[in-house]
Amino acid sequence: AGRRRLLAEVVEAAAAHGRVGVRLSPWWTGGLFTVDDELRAEYDELVAGLAVDYLHLRGPDAGPDFAAFARYRELFDGPLIVNNGFDRELGDAVIDAGIADAVSYARHFVANPDLVTRFALGQPLAAADPATYYGGGAAGYVEQAAVSQ
């Protein structure tokens, strides 16, 4: 209850200055939290009570789980962004199914600054290299070969 109250207070304060979105990771396991029925019920209550402009969900590490995302689609009526393990086909499918309004491609975008063009042209994606993430240089970002047209 305290965590939900803290988030509600932060959202309320931020909303006084503009639009607010929240990113949650209900399937994250590590540290102090273990995903179980009790924690899932807490997330359900939290999501059902959110008054934000959008909700961004990081999905399970095992890959996109449409049923898991659909659970939160039923609890939240605003724009829903889903993330974690999506390729173009699965991203299109989750939107076509009405489960999500948008897909965040995260690692694919980091490895492919031209991701939209690659998707549009049906080009293969460069593999993501976590060793190059957020290092401050071009490695892993802009040195990717240009997509042939």
Backbone as CSV, one residue per row, in Angstrom:
resi,resn,N_x,N_y,N_z,CA_x,CA_y,CA_z,C_x,C_y,C_z
1,ALA,0.827,-1.191,0.000,0.000,0.000,0.000,0.868,1.250,0.000
2,GLY,1.975,1.213,0.712,2.877,2.358,0.772,3.503,2.661,-0.574
3,ARG,3.900,1.612,-1.297,4.482,1.818,-2.630,3.452,2.408,-3.585
4,ARG,2.211,1.924,-3.501,1.146,2.464,-4.361,0.879,3.929,-4.012
5,ARG,0.855,4.237,-2.735,0.602,5.610,-2.300,1.728,6.531,-2.774
6,LEU,2.982,6.081,-2.643,4.115,6.888,-3.090,3.991,7.182,-4.589
7,LEU,3.712,6.158,-5.380,3.579,6.373,-6.819,2.429,7.330,-7.116
8,ALA,1.305,7.166,-6.442,0.153,8.056,-6.658,0.521,9.499,-6.334
9,GLU,1.277,9.711,-5.270,1.669,11.070,-4.893,2.639,11.662,-5.905
10,VAL,3.573,10.859,-6.394,4.518,11.339,-7.408,3.780,11.679,-8.699
11,VAL,2.880,10.793,-9.118,2.099,11.039,-10.344,1.275,12.314,-10.198
12,GLU,0.623,12.483,-9.071,-0.201,13.672,-8.850,0.638,14.948,-8.922
13,ALA,1.801,14.920,-8.278,2.667,16.102,-8.284,3.188,16.386,-9.691
14,ALA,3.590,15.368,-10.408,4.107,15.564,-11.769,3.003,16.006,-12.722
15,ALA,1.803,15.457,-12.559,0.686,15.794,-13.440,0.289,17.263,-13.330
16,ALA,0.605,17.875,-12.216,0.316,19.303,-12.065,1.147,20.138,-13.037
17,HIS,2.191,19.539,-13.598,3.095,20.249,-14.506,3.045,19.723,-15.933
18,GLY,2.211,18.738,-16.210,2.135,18.213,-17.573,1.662,16.778,-17.600
19,ARG,1.835,16.171,-18.741,1.401,14.787,-18.945,2.354,13.825,-18.242
20,VAL,1.820,12.685,-17.802,2.611,11.722,-17.031,2.344,10.310,-17.537
21,GLY,3.409,9.571,-17.691,3.315,8.145,-17.992,4.083,7.382,-16.937
22,VAL,3.751,6.116,-16.800,4.423,5.259,-15.817,4.894,3.997,-16.512
23,ARG,6.106,3.582,-16.184,6.635,2.311,-16.677,6.726,1.359,-15.498
24,LEU,6.133,0.189,-15.678,6.163,-0.846,-14.646,6.751,-2.123,-15.213
25,SER,7.309,-2.922,-14.329,7.889,-4.210,-14.707,7.301,-5.315,-13.827
26,PRO,6.044,-5.695,-14.073,5.391,-6.666,-13.196,5.978,-8.072,-13.251
27,TRP,6.857,-8.342,-14.205,7.436,-9.691,-14.307,8.891,-9.704,-13.905
28,TRP,9.407,-8.547,-13.464,10.810,-8.466,-13.097,11.048,-9.277,-11.838
29,THR,12.062,-10.101,-11.883,12.441,-10.853,-10.692,13.894,-10.525,-10.377
30,GLY,14.134,-10.225,-9.167,15.478,-9.873,-8.749,15.396,-8.970,-7.539
31,GLY,16.475,-8.887,-6.837,16.478,-8.018,-5.679,15.494,-8.490,-4.629
32,LEU,14.638,-7.587,-4.181,13.729,-7.880,-3.082,12.408,-8.506,-3.509
33,PHE,12.124,-8.543,-4.806,10.803,-8.949,-5.253,10.825,-10.283,-5.979
34,THR,9.839,-11.090,-5.698,9.605,-12.334,-6.413,8.188,-12.275,-6.949
35,VAL,8.038,-12.527,-8.233,6.709,-12.475,-8.829,5.925,-13.697,-8.369
36,ASP,4.884,-13.438,-7.599,4.004,-14.501,-7.134,2.575,-13.957,-7.151
37,ASP,1.619,-14.742,-6.732,0.223,-14.305,-6.773,-0.023,-13.057,-5.929
38,GLU,0.650,-12.957,-4.797,0.463,-11.795,-3.928,0.978,-10.515,-4.597
39,LEU,2.162,-10.588,-5.186,2.711,-9.416,-5.861,1.881,-9.081,-7.100
40,ARG,1.436,-10.096,-7.811,0.605,-9.868,-9.005,-0.687,-9.135,-8.611
41,ALA,-1.292,-9.496,-7.478,-2.497,-8.813,-7.004,-2.197,-7.349,-6.680
42,GLU,-1.001,-7.083,-6.127,-0.610,-5.703,-5.850,-0.488,-4.905,-7.149
43,TYR,0.131,-5.503,-8.164,0.237,-4.824,-9.456,-1.145,-4.596,-10.055
44,ASP,-2.030,-5.576,-9.946,-3.391,-5.409,-10.466,-4.059,-4.192,-9.834
45,GLU,-3.957,-4.089,-8.516,-4.568,-2.965,-7.801,-3.922,-1.645,-8.209
46,LEU,-2.610,-1.654,-8.335,-1.892,-0.451,-8.737,-2.332,0.008,-10.123
47,VAL,-2.316,-0.899,-11.091,-2.658,-0.544,-12.470,-4.108,-0.084,-12.574
48,ALA,-5.001,-0.767,-11.897,-6.421,-0.403,-11.959,-6.667,1.005,-11.417
49,GLY,-5.820,1.460,-10.509,-6.010,2.770,-9.911,-5.171,3.880,-10.521
50,LEU,-4.362,3.554,-11.540,-3.488,4.569,-12.121,-4.274,5.623,-12.889
51,ALA,-3.943,6.868,-12.635,-4.528,7.988,-13.382,-3.382,8.684,-14.113
52,VAL,-2.910,8.029,-15.181,-1.786,8.555,-15.955,-2.172,8.610,-17.430
53,ASP,-1.353,9.317,-18.191,-1.624,9.489,-19.612,-1.266,8.251,-20.428
54,TYR,-0.330,7.453,-19.957,-0.021,6.178,-20.605,0.661,5.249,-19.614
55,LEU,0.596,3.968,-19.922,1.262,2.932,-19.121,2.206,2.174,-20.038
56,HIS,3.451,2.027,-19.599,4.478,1.311,-20.357,4.865,0.087,-19.537
57,LEU,4.620,-1.095,-20.086,4.907,-2.339,-19.362,6.115,-3.049,-19.947
58,ARG,7.077,-3.364,-19.085,8.187,-4.227,-19.480,7.712,-5.644,-19.245
59,GLY,7.758,-6.445,-20.296,7.234,-7.799,-20.220,8.207,-8.810,-19.659
60,PRO,7.772,-10.056,-19.620,8.602,-11.135,-19.087,9.882,-11.321,-19.902
61,ASP,10.949,-11.747,-19.243,12.215,-11.994,-19.941,12.115,-13.160,-20.921
62,ALA,11.164,-14.035,-20.725,11.002,-15.185,-21.610,10.461,-14.774,-22.976
63,GLY,10.071,-13.524,-23.127,9.557,-13.048,-24.402,8.128,-12.581,-24.276
64,PRO,7.616,-12.000,-25.353,6.263,-11.444,-25.312,5.221,-12.488,-24.914
65,ASP,4.409,-12.143,-23.948,3.335,-13.010,-23.458,2.043,-12.215,-23.589
66,PHE,1.312,-12.454,-24.689,0.130,-11.661,-24.981,-0.898,-11.748,-23.859
67,ALA,-1.076,-12.917,-23.275,-2.058,-13.076,-22.194,-1.660,-12.254,-20.979
68,ALA,-0.375,-12.195,-20.694,0.095,-11.412,-19.548,-0.178,-9.924,-19.773
69,PHE,0.098,-9.441,-20.980,-0.180,-8.034,-21.280,-1.682,-7.766,-21.301
70,ALA,-2.454,-8.717,-21.805,-3.913,-8.542,-21.881,-4.512,-8.364,-20.489
71,ARG,-3.917,-8.992,-19.501,-4.369,-8.844,-18.110,-4.409,-7.367,-17.721
72,TYR,-3.362,-6.637,-18.102,-3.274,-5.224,-17.751,-4.068,-4.342,-18.708
73,ARG,-4.249,-4.785,-19.923,-5.103,-4.043,-20.853,-6.528,-3.951,-20.292
74,GLU,-6.968,-5.019,-19.628,-8.308,-5.020,-19.031,-8.399,-4.097,-17.813
75,LEU,-7.273,-3.839,-17.165,-7.261,-3.013,-15.947,-6.982,-1.535,-16.216
76,PHE,-6.405,-1.236,-17.373,-5.996,0.131,-17.682,-6.609,0.535,-19.007
77,ASP,-7.359,1.631,-19.019,-8.059,2.005,-20.247,-7.368,3.089,-21.065
78,GLY,-6.194,3.524,-20.643,-5.441,4.520,-21.410,-4.504,3.851,-22.393
79,PRO,-3.685,4.650,-23.078,-2.706,4.097,-24.013,-1.722,3.170,-23.306
80,LEU,-1.512,2.001,-23.895,-0.638,0.985,-23.316,0.504,0.693,-24.276
81,ILE,1.739,0.812,-23.763,2.950,0.501,-24.517,3.537,-0.765,-23.908
82,VAL,3.900,-1.729,-24.747,4.498,-2.971,-24.257,5.931,-3.087,-24.755
83,ASN,6.726,-3.878,-24.048,8.159,-3.952,-24.312,8.703,-5.301,-23.874
84,ASN,9.792,-5.691,-24.487,10.655,-6.800,-24.097,10.479,-8.010,-25.001
85,GLY,11.368,-8.117,-25.952,11.431,-9.303,-26.791,10.623,-9.244,-28.076
86,PHE,10.039,-8.126,-28.395,9.228,-8.028,-29.602,10.088,-7.857,-30.844
87,ASP,9.703,-8.556,-31.907,10.216,-8.264,-33.229,9.083,-7.588,-33.990
88,ARG,9.285,-7.298,-35.266,8.247,-6.562,-35.999,6.940,-7.342,-36.057
89,GLU,7.013,-8.633,-36.351,5.804,-9.428,-36.505,5.007,-9.509,-35.197
90,LEU,5.697,-9.774,-34.096,5.004,-9.844,-32.805,4.487,-8.475,-32.375
91,GLY,5.233,-7.427,-32.705,4.769,-6.081,-32.402,3.487,-5.753,-33.156
92,ASP,3.467,-6.081,-34.433,2.248,-5.859,-35.225,1.096,-6.681,-34.661
93,ALA,1.382,-7.921,-34.269,0.332,-8.831,-33.787,-0.283,-8.346,-32.473
94,VAL,0.534,-7.853,-31.545,-0.006,-7.408,-30.252,-0.869,-6.154,-30.431
95,ILE,-0.523,-5.326,-31.395,-1.345,-4.154,-31.687,-2.621,-4.570,-32.404
96,ASP,-2.485,-5.441,-33.403,-3.661,-5.920,-34.150,-4.661,-6.621,-33.235
97,ALA,-4.155,-7.283,-32.189,-5.032,-7.987,-31.246,-5.735,-7.020,-30.287
98,GLY,-5.364,-5.741,-30.319,-5.983,-4.761,-29.438,-5.449,-4.788,-28.017
99,ILE,-4.356,-5.485,-27.811,-3.774,-5.600,-26.475,-2.928,-4.374,-26.134
100,ALA,-2.228,-3.840,-27.128,-1.356,-2.690,-26.912,-1.642,-1.626,-27.964
101,ASP,-1.275,-0.407,-27.620,-1.398,0.707,-28.555,-0.076,1.015,-29.242
102,ALA,1.024,0.604,-28.616,2.355,0.828,-29.177,3.304,-0.213,-28.605
103,VAL,4.429,-0.391,-29.298,5.461,-1.327,-28.867,6.775,-0.572,-28.764
104,SER,7.483,-0.788,-27.686,8.820,-0.236,-27.499,9.811,-1.335,-27.854
105,TYR,10.701,-1.047,-28.797,11.632,-2.067,-29.273,12.994,-2.019,-28.593
106,ALA,13.247,-1.042,-27.786,14.415,-0.921,-26.916,15.725,-1.396,-27.545
107,ARG,16.129,-2.633,-27.272,17.415,-3.150,-27.746,17.538,-3.069,-29.259
108,HIS,16.446,-3.346,-29.954,16.492,-3.262,-31.417,16.794,-1.835,-31.867
109,PHE,16.231,-0.846,-31.166,16.487,0.542,-31.537,17.922,0.946,-31.200
110,VAL,18.438,0.473,-30.086,19.810,0.801,-29.714,20.770,0.265,-30.763
111,ALA,20.540,-0.949,-31.233,21.423,-1.582,-32.215,21.130,-1.135,-33.645
112,ASN,19.953,-0.573,-33.867,19.536,-0.189,-35.220,18.916,1.203,-35.192
113,PRO,19.729,2.248,-35.229,19.170,3.595,-35.199,18.200,3.840,-36.360
114,ASP,18.320,3.022,-37.399,17.454,3.106,-38.574,16.369,2.026,-38.533
115,LEU,15.921,1.676,-37.336,14.978,0.565,-37.172,13.717,0.738,-38.016
116,VAL,13.150,1.912,-38.036,11.924,2.137,-38.797,12.163,1.842,-40.275
117,THR,13.291,2.295,-40.791,13.618,2.033,-42.201,13.816,0.539,-42.437
118,ARG,14.522,-0.126,-41.537,14.733,-1.573,-41.688,13.396,-2.320,-41.667
119,PHE,12.509,-1.940,-40.760,11.186,-2.562,-40.730,10.446,-2.303,-42.044
120,ALA,10.469,-1.065,-42.509,9.739,-0.692,-43.719,10.259,-1.439,-44.950
121,LEU,11.565,-1.669,-45.004,12.173,-2.326,-46.167,12.341,-3.832,-45.996
122,GLY,11.923,-4.347,-44.835,12.079,-5.784,-44.592,13.525,-6.224,-44.482
123,GLN,14.389,-5.335,-44.015,15.817,-5.624,-43.887,16.108,-6.341,-42.569
124,PRO,17.162,-7.140,-42.530,17.526,-7.794,-41.262,18.017,-6.760,-40.252
125,LEU,17.907,-7.122,-38.990,18.339,-6.231,-37.917,19.749,-6.584,-37.471
126,ALA,20.513,-5.546,-37.121,21.814,-5.760,-36.510,21.587,-6.293,-35.095
127,ALA,22.469,-7.162,-34.655,22.357,-7.720,-33.305,22.765,-6.683,-32.269
128,ALA,22.048,-6.662,-31.172,22.378,-5.763,-30.069,23.603,-6.284,-29.327
129,ASP,24.452,-5.378,-28.894,25.644,-5.734,-28.129,25.614,-4.971,-26.806
130,PRO,25.138,-5.621,-25.726,25.025,-4.932,-24.434,26.336,-4.304,-23.950
131,ALA,27.472,-4.808,-24.401,28.757,-4.243,-23.976,28.939,-2.821,-24.486
132,THR,28.166,-2.428,-25.506,28.311,-1.081,-26.066,27.224,-0.118,-25.607
133,TYR,26.283,-0.571,-24.801,25.173,0.286,-24.383,25.659,1.439,-23.520
134,TYR,25.188,2.614,-23.837,25.343,3.804,-22.996,26.786,4.107,-22.615
135,GLY,27.692,3.814,-23.531,29.105,4.067,-23.274,29.553,5.462,-23.668
136,GLY,28.682,6.212,-24.329,29.026,7.571,-24.697,29.651,7.720,-26.069
137,GLY,29.960,6.611,-26.734,30.557,6.701,-28.064,29.627,6.172,-29.131
138,ALA,30.150,6.079,-30.353,29.346,5.621,-31.489,29.164,4.104,-31.493
139,ALA,30.042,3.377,-30.816,29.982,1.915,-30.832,28.614,1.421,-30.385
140,GLY,28.003,0.613,-31.224,26.705,0.047,-30.907,25.540,0.915,-31.307
141,TYR,25.825,2.134,-31.781,24.748,3.063,-32.120,24.785,3.435,-33.600
142,VAL,25.661,4.364,-33.950,25.599,4.948,-35.285,26.574,4.358,-36.287
143,GLU,27.404,3.414,-35.889,28.357,2.880,-36.834,27.782,1.709,-37.645
144,GLN,26.502,1.399,-37.421,25.861,0.323,-38.157,25.851,0.638,-39.644
145,ALA,25.983,-0.391,-40.453,25.952,-0.201,-41.907,24.590,0.339,-42.320
146,ALA,24.602,1.220,-43.281,23.360,1.783,-43.790,22.541,0.708,-44.492
147,VAL,21.260,0.849,-44.440,20.356,-0.079,-45.120,20.354,0.239,-46.598
148,SER,20.522,-0.779,-47.413,20.462,-0.550,-48.859,19.018,-0.368,-49.281
149,GLN,18.782,0.523,-50.211,17.412,0.793,-50.651,17.154,0.301,-52.029
